């Protein structure tokens, strides 16, 4: 099907035109997308649920602002996985189009809200670490739990408001304007604005983490130059090296996962997309889900406190398992089975 004359058909805003956006033409492509979404989505929900449990089961971690930001990130990634996988697979794999324009825009708003909240939570985490390394003596005064909750409230309300604009009227059907070639009913100007919002978030995250990396590098260089004092300073140097490695991983994964999608979105605003590029965009969209799956590994499991909590949970499960195997009932059952044999 030739780009399905998207601009002409989409401008009619008929639900039937959604078939033009169902770009997966072969069974192999549909199975590949369904497998990627199922695998990434399941792992993402499991990993982030574990992170939320570890944070809120420990009084020490749930009181700290930095862990509140990580829990917001985990919650956003869980919502992104559920909404994205359900809507994306239904649309592209099962070719579900038996819903109204409002229902589609509501689903798209949910996906945009959760992914935007995920990136915004990464930004708050970046700012938290930026303040902790640039103004360590004032950190506890500047980053209180109350301010952390206010920042999270502003974050979620802002993301939900921006994502709801197409449903509230900023769409090409209501405005009779140019429709996007990548999303049904979405106005090109709205897509441009949303891209700018995401680019600002990514730029701020990269700036904050680059500054933290630079400060960590400075500290490591200073410690290597003055190796007279050991003890706490050597420990601090090892922590800074680990932080630098973690942040390098963060930036690498973030750029690799989001760049392809953003580049294709920007390209779609200025040029017509072929069917091949639109298929590429469908597959690249799963990279955002991959980013949500990798987030808990980078942010949470590399945290010393959460890793210790995870080890305690595993130890508790092992003890419970061993206790159930060594219980008198299990032993008597084992003996009776031997006698019967």
Coordinates of C-alpha atoms in Angstrom, one line a residue:
X1 CA 0.0 0.0 0.0
X2 CA 1.5 3.3 -1.1
X3 CA 1.9 5.6 1.9
X4 CA -1.9 5.3 1.7
X5 CA -2.1 9.0 0.7
X6 CA -2.0 9.8 4.4
X7 CA -2.4 13.5 4.2
X8 CA -5.4 13.3 2.0
X9 CA -7.1 10.4 3.8
X10 CA -6.1 11.5 7.4
X11 CA -7.6 14.9 6.8
X12 CA -11.0 13.2 6.6
X13 CA -10.4 11.9 10.1
X14 CA -12.3 8.7 9.5
X15 CA -11.7 5.8 11.7
X16 CA -11.1 3.7 8.5
X17 CA -8.0 5.8 7.8
X18 CA -6.3 4.2 10.8
X19 CA -5.7 1.2 8.5
X20 CA -3.2 3.4 6.6
X21 CA -1.1 3.4 9.8
X22 CA -1.0 -0.3 10.2
X23 CA 2.3 -0.7 8.5
X24 CA 3.2 -4.3 9.4
X25 CA 2.4 -6.3 6.3
X26 CA 3.8 -9.8 7.0
X27 CA 3.1 -12.3 9.7
X28 CA 6.9 -12.4 10.6
X29 CA 6.9 -8.7 11.3
X30 CA 3.8 -9.0 13.5
X31 CA 5.3 -11.9 15.4
X32 CA 8.6 -10.0 15.9
X33 CA 6.8 -6.9 17.3
X34 CA 4.6 -9.1 19.6
X35 CA 7.6 -11.0 20.9
X36 CA 9.6 -7.8 21.6
X37 CA 6.7 -6.1 23.3
X38 CA 5.9 -9.2 25.3
X39 CA 9.4 -9.8 26.4
X40 CA 10.4 -6.2 27.2
X41 CA 7.0 -5.4 28.7
X42 CA 7.0 -8.5 31.1
X43 CA 10.5 -7.9 32.2
X44 CA 9.9 -4.2 32.7
X45 CA 6.8 -4.7 34.9
X46 CA 8.5 -7.4 37.0
X47 CA 11.8 -5.4 37.5
X48 CA 10.1 -2.2 38.3
X49 CA 7.6 -3.9 40.7
X50 CA 10.6 -5.4 42.5
X51 CA 12.2 -1.9 42.8
X52 CA 8.9 -0.4 44.2
X53 CA 8.7 -3.2 46.7
X54 CA 12.3 -2.8 47.8
X55 CA 11.9 1.0 48.2
X56 CA 8.7 1.0 50.1
X57 CA 9.4 -2.1 52.3
X58 CA 12.4 -0.3 53.9
X59 CA 11.8 2.8 56.1
X60 CA 15.3 4.0 55.3
X61 CA 14.9 4.2 51.6
X62 CA 11.3 5.4 51.3
X63 CA 12.1 8.5 53.3
X64 CA 14.9 9.7 51.0
X65 CA 14.0 12.1 48.2
X66 CA 16.4 10.3 45.8
X67 CA 14.4 7.1 46.2
X68 CA 11.1 8.9 45.8
X69 CA 12.3 10.0 42.3
X70 CA 13.4 6.4 41.5
X71 CA 10.0 5.1 42.7
X72 CA 8.3 7.6 40.4
X73 CA 10.5 6.4 37.5
X74 CA 9.6 2.8 38.3
X75 CA 5.9 3.6 38.4
X76 CA 6.0 5.5 35.1
X77 CA 7.9 2.6 33.5
X78 CA 5.3 0.1 34.7
X79 CA 2.4 2.3 33.3
X80 CA 4.3 2.8 30.1
X81 CA 4.8 -0.9 29.7
X82 CA 1.2 -1.8 30.3
X83 CA -0.4 0.9 28.2
X84 CA 2.1 0.8 25.4
X85 CA 2.2 -3.0 25.0
X86 CA -1.6 -3.3 25.1
X87 CA -2.4 -0.5 22.7
X88 CA 0.6 -1.1 20.3
X89 CA 0.1 -4.8 20.0
X90 CA -3.6 -4.4 19.5
X91 CA -3.1 -1.8 16.8
X92 CA -0.2 -3.2 14.8
X93 CA -0.4 -6.9 15.4
X94 CA -4.2 -7.5 15.7
X95 CA -5.1 -4.5 13.5
X96 CA -7.6 -3.3 16.0
X97 CA -9.4 -0.3 14.7
X98 CA -12.9 -0.8 16.2
X99 CA -12.7 2.2 18.5
X100 CA -13.4 5.9 18.3
X101 CA -11.0 8.8 17.7
X102 CA -11.4 9.8 21.3
X103 CA -10.5 6.3 22.5
X104 CA -7.4 6.2 20.3
X105 CA -6.3 9.7 21.5
X106 CA -6.9 8.6 25.1
X107 CA -4.6 5.6 24.7
X108 CA -2.0 7.8 23.0
X109 CA -2.3 10.3 25.8
X110 CA -1.6 7.5 28.3
X111 CA 1.5 6.3 26.5
X112 CA 2.8 9.9 26.1
X113 CA 2.1 10.6 29.8
X114 CA 3.9 7.6 31.1
X115 CA 7.0 7.9 28.8
X116 CA 7.1 11.7 29.5
X117 CA 6.9 11.0 33.2
X118 CA 9.6 8.4 32.9
X119 CA 12.0 10.9 31.3
X120 CA 10.9 13.6 33.8
X121 CA 11.7 11.3 36.7
X122 CA 15.1 10.7 35.1
X123 CA 15.5 14.5 35.0
X124 CA 14.6 14.8 38.7
X125 CA 17.1 12.0 39.6
X126 CA 19.7 13.8 37.5
X127 CA 19.0 17.1 39.3
X128 CA 19.1 15.4 42.7
X129 CA 22.5 14.0 42.0
X130 CA 23.6 17.3 40.5
X131 CA 22.7 19.1 43.7
X132 CA 24.3 16.4 45.9
X133 CA 27.7 16.7 44.1
X134 CA 27.7 20.4 43.4
X135 CA 26.4 21.6 46.8
X136 CA 26.9 18.7 49.2
X137 CA 26.8 20.8 52.4
X138 CA 23.4 22.3 51.5
X139 CA 21.9 19.1 50.0
X140 CA 19.6 18.1 52.9
X141 CA 18.3 21.7 53.2
X142 CA 17.6 22.1 49.5
X143 CA 16.2 18.6 48.8
X144 CA 13.6 17.9 51.5
X145 CA 10.8 15.2 51.2
X146 CA 8.2 18.0 51.0
X147 CA 10.0 19.6 48.0
X148 CA 10.5 16.1 46.4
X149 CA 6.7 15.4 46.6
X150 CA 5.9 18.8 45.2
X151 CA 8.3 18.3 42.3
X152 CA 6.7 14.9 41.6
X153 CA 3.2 16.4 41.7
X154 CA 4.2 19.1 39.2
X155 CA 5.9 16.5 37.0
X156 CA 2.9 14.2 36.7
X157 CA 0.4 17.0 36.3
X158 CA 2.5 18.7 33.6
X159 CA 3.1 15.4 31.7
X160 CA -0.6 14.5 31.8
X161 CA -1.7 17.9 30.7
X162 CA 0.7 18.0 27.7
X163 CA -0.3 14.4 26.7
X164 CA -4.0 15.3 26.9
X165 CA -3.9 18.2 24.6
X166 CA -4.9 16.2 21.4
X167 CA -7.8 14.7 23.3
X168 CA -8.9 18.2 24.5
X169 CA -8.9 19.6 20.9
X170 CA -5.4 20.0 19.6
X171 CA -5.8 17.5 16.8
X172 CA -5.9 17.7 13.1
X173 CA -9.6 16.8 13.0
X174 CA -10.8 19.6 15.2
X175 CA -8.4 22.2 13.7
X176 CA -8.7 20.8 10.1
X177 CA -4.9 21.1 9.9
X178 CA -2.1 18.8 8.6
X179 CA -2.1 15.4 10.2
X180 CA 1.0 13.5 11.2
X181 CA 2.2 10.6 9.1
X182 CA 3.1 8.5 12.1
X183 CA 0.1 8.9 14.4
X184 CA -3.6 9.0 13.4
X185 CA -5.5 12.3 14.2
X186 CA -2.4 13.9 15.6
X187 CA -1.6 17.5 14.5
X188 CA 1.9 18.1 13.1
X189 CA 2.3 21.2 15.2
X190 CA 1.4 19.3 18.3
X191 CA 3.9 16.6 17.4
X192 CA 6.6 19.3 16.9
X193 CA 5.8 20.8 20.3
X194 CA 5.9 17.4 22.0
X195 CA 9.3 16.6 20.4
X196 CA 10.6 20.0 21.7
X197 CA 9.4 19.1 25.2
X198 CA 11.2 15.7 25.1
X199 CA 14.3 17.2 23.6
X200 CA 14.4 19.8 26.4
X201 CA 14.1 17.0 29.0
X202 CA 16.9 15.0 27.4
X203 CA 19.1 18.0 27.1
X204 CA 18.7 18.9 30.8
X205 CA 19.4 15.2 31.8
X206 CA 22.5 15.1 29.6
X207 CA 23.7 18.5 31.0
X208 CA 23.2 17.5 34.6
X209 CA 24.9 14.1 34.2
X210 CA 27.7 15.5 32.2
X211 CA 28.4 18.0 35.0
X212 CA 28.2 15.2 37.6
X213 CA 30.7 13.1 35.5
X214 CA 33.0 16.1 35.2
X215 CA 33.0 16.7 39.0
X216 CA 33.5 12.9 39.6
X217 CA 36.5 13.0 37.2
X218 CA 37.9 16.0 39.0
X219 CA 37.6 14.3 42.3
X220 CA 39.3 11.1 41.0
X221 CA 42.1 13.1 39.5
X222 CA 42.6 15.0 42.8
X223 CA 42.7 11.8 44.8
X224 CA 45.2 10.1 42.5
X225 CA 47.4 13.2 42.8
X226 CA 47.2 13.2 46.7
X227 CA 47.4 9.6 47.7
X228 CA 48.6 10.4 51.2
X229 CA 45.4 10.0 53.1
X230 CA 43.5 6.7 52.8
X231 CA 40.4 5.5 54.5
X232 CA 37.3 7.5 53.8
X233 CA 38.8 9.4 50.9
X234 CA 39.7 6.2 49.1
X235 CA 36.2 4.9 49.7
X236 CA 34.8 8.2 48.3
X237 CA 37.1 7.8 45.2
X238 CA 35.8 4.3 44.6
X239 CA 32.2 5.6 44.9
X240 CA 32.9 8.4 42.4
X241 CA 34.4 6.0 40.0
X242 CA 31.3 3.7 40.3
X243 CA 29.0 6.8 39.9
X244 CA 30.9 7.8 36.8
X245 CA 30.5 4.3 35.3
X246 CA 26.8 4.3 36.2
X247 CA 26.1 7.7 34.6
X248 CA 28.1 6.7 31.5
X249 CA 25.7 3.7 31.2
X250 CA 22.7 6.0 31.8
X251 CA 23.6 8.4 29.0
X252 CA 24.6 5.7 26.6
X253 CA 21.3 3.8 27.0
X254 CA 19.2 6.9 27.0
X255 CA 20.7 8.2 23.7
X256 CA 20.6 4.8 22.0
X257 CA 17.0 4.1 22.9
X258 CA 15.5 7.6 22.2
X259 CA 17.5 8.9 19.3
X260 CA 16.0 6.7 16.5
X261 CA 12.4 7.5 17.4
X262 CA 13.1 11.2 17.7
X263 CA 15.0 11.4 14.5
X264 CA 12.2 9.7 12.6
X265 CA 9.6 11.9 14.2
X266 CA 11.5 15.1 13.2
X267 CA 12.1 13.7 9.7
X268 CA 8.3 13.1 9.3
X269 CA 7.5 16.7 10.0
X270 CA 9.7 17.9 7.1
X271 CA 9.3 15.1 4.6
X272 CA 7.1 12.3 3.4
X273 CA 7.8 8.9 4.9
X274 CA 8.0 5.7 2.9
X275 CA 6.3 2.5 4.1
X276 CA 9.8 1.1 4.9
X277 CA 10.6 4.0 7.2
X278 CA 7.3 3.8 8.9
X279 CA 7.9 0.1 9.6
X280 CA 11.4 1.1 11.0
X281 CA 9.6 3.6 13.3
X282 CA 7.3 0.9 14.6
X283 CA 10.3 -1.3 15.5
X284 CA 12.3 1.6 16.9
X285 CA 9.3 2.5 19.2
X286 CA 10.0 -0.7 21.1
X287 CA 13.4 0.7 22.1
X288 CA 11.6 3.2 24.4
X289 CA 10.2 0.1 26.1
X290 CA 13.7 -1.4 26.3
X291 CA 14.9 1.8 28.0
X292 CA 12.1 1.4 30.6
X293 CA 13.2 -2.2 31.1
X294 CA 16.9 -1.2 31.6
X295 CA 16.2 1.7 33.9
X296 CA 15.7 -0.4 37.1
X297 CA 18.9 -2.2 36.5
X298 CA 20.9 1.0 36.1
X299 CA 19.3 3.2 38.7
X300 CA 18.1 0.8 41.4
X301 CA 20.1 -2.4 41.4
X302 CA 23.4 -0.5 41.2
X303 CA 22.3 1.3 44.4
X304 CA 24.1 -0.2 47.4
X305 CA 21.0 0.1 49.7
X306 CA 18.6 -1.5 47.2
X307 CA 21.0 -4.2 46.3
X308 CA 21.4 -5.1 50.0
X309 CA 17.6 -5.1 50.4
X310 CA 17.4 -7.4 47.4
X311 CA 19.9 -9.8 48.9
X312 CA 18.0 -9.8 52.2
X313 CA 14.8 -10.7 50.3
X314 CA 16.5 -13.6 48.5
X315 CA 18.1 -14.8 51.7
X316 CA 14.6 -14.8 53.4
X317 CA 13.1 -16.8 50.5
X318 CA 16.0 -19.3 50.7
X319 CA 15.4 -19.7 54.5
X320 CA 11.7 -20.2 54.0
X321 CA 12.3 -22.8 51.3
X322 CA 14.8 -24.6 53.4
X323 CA 12.5 -24.5 56.5
X324 CA 9.6 -25.9 54.4
X325 CA 11.9 -28.8 53.2
X326 CA 13.1 -29.5 56.7
X327 CA 9.7 -29.4 58.4
X328 CA 8.4 -32.5 60.2
X329 CA 5.5 -32.9 57.7
X330 CA 7.9 -32.8 54.7
X331 CA 10.2 -35.3 56.5
X332 CA 7.3 -37.7 57.3
X333 CA 6.0 -37.4 53.7
X334 CA 9.5 -38.2 52.4
X335 CA 9.8 -41.3 54.7
X336 CA 6.3 -42.6 53.8
X337 CA 7.2 -42.2 50.1
X338 CA 10.4 -44.2 50.6
X339 CA 8.4 -47.0 52.5
X340 CA 5.8 -47.2 49.7
X341 CA 8.6 -47.4 47.1

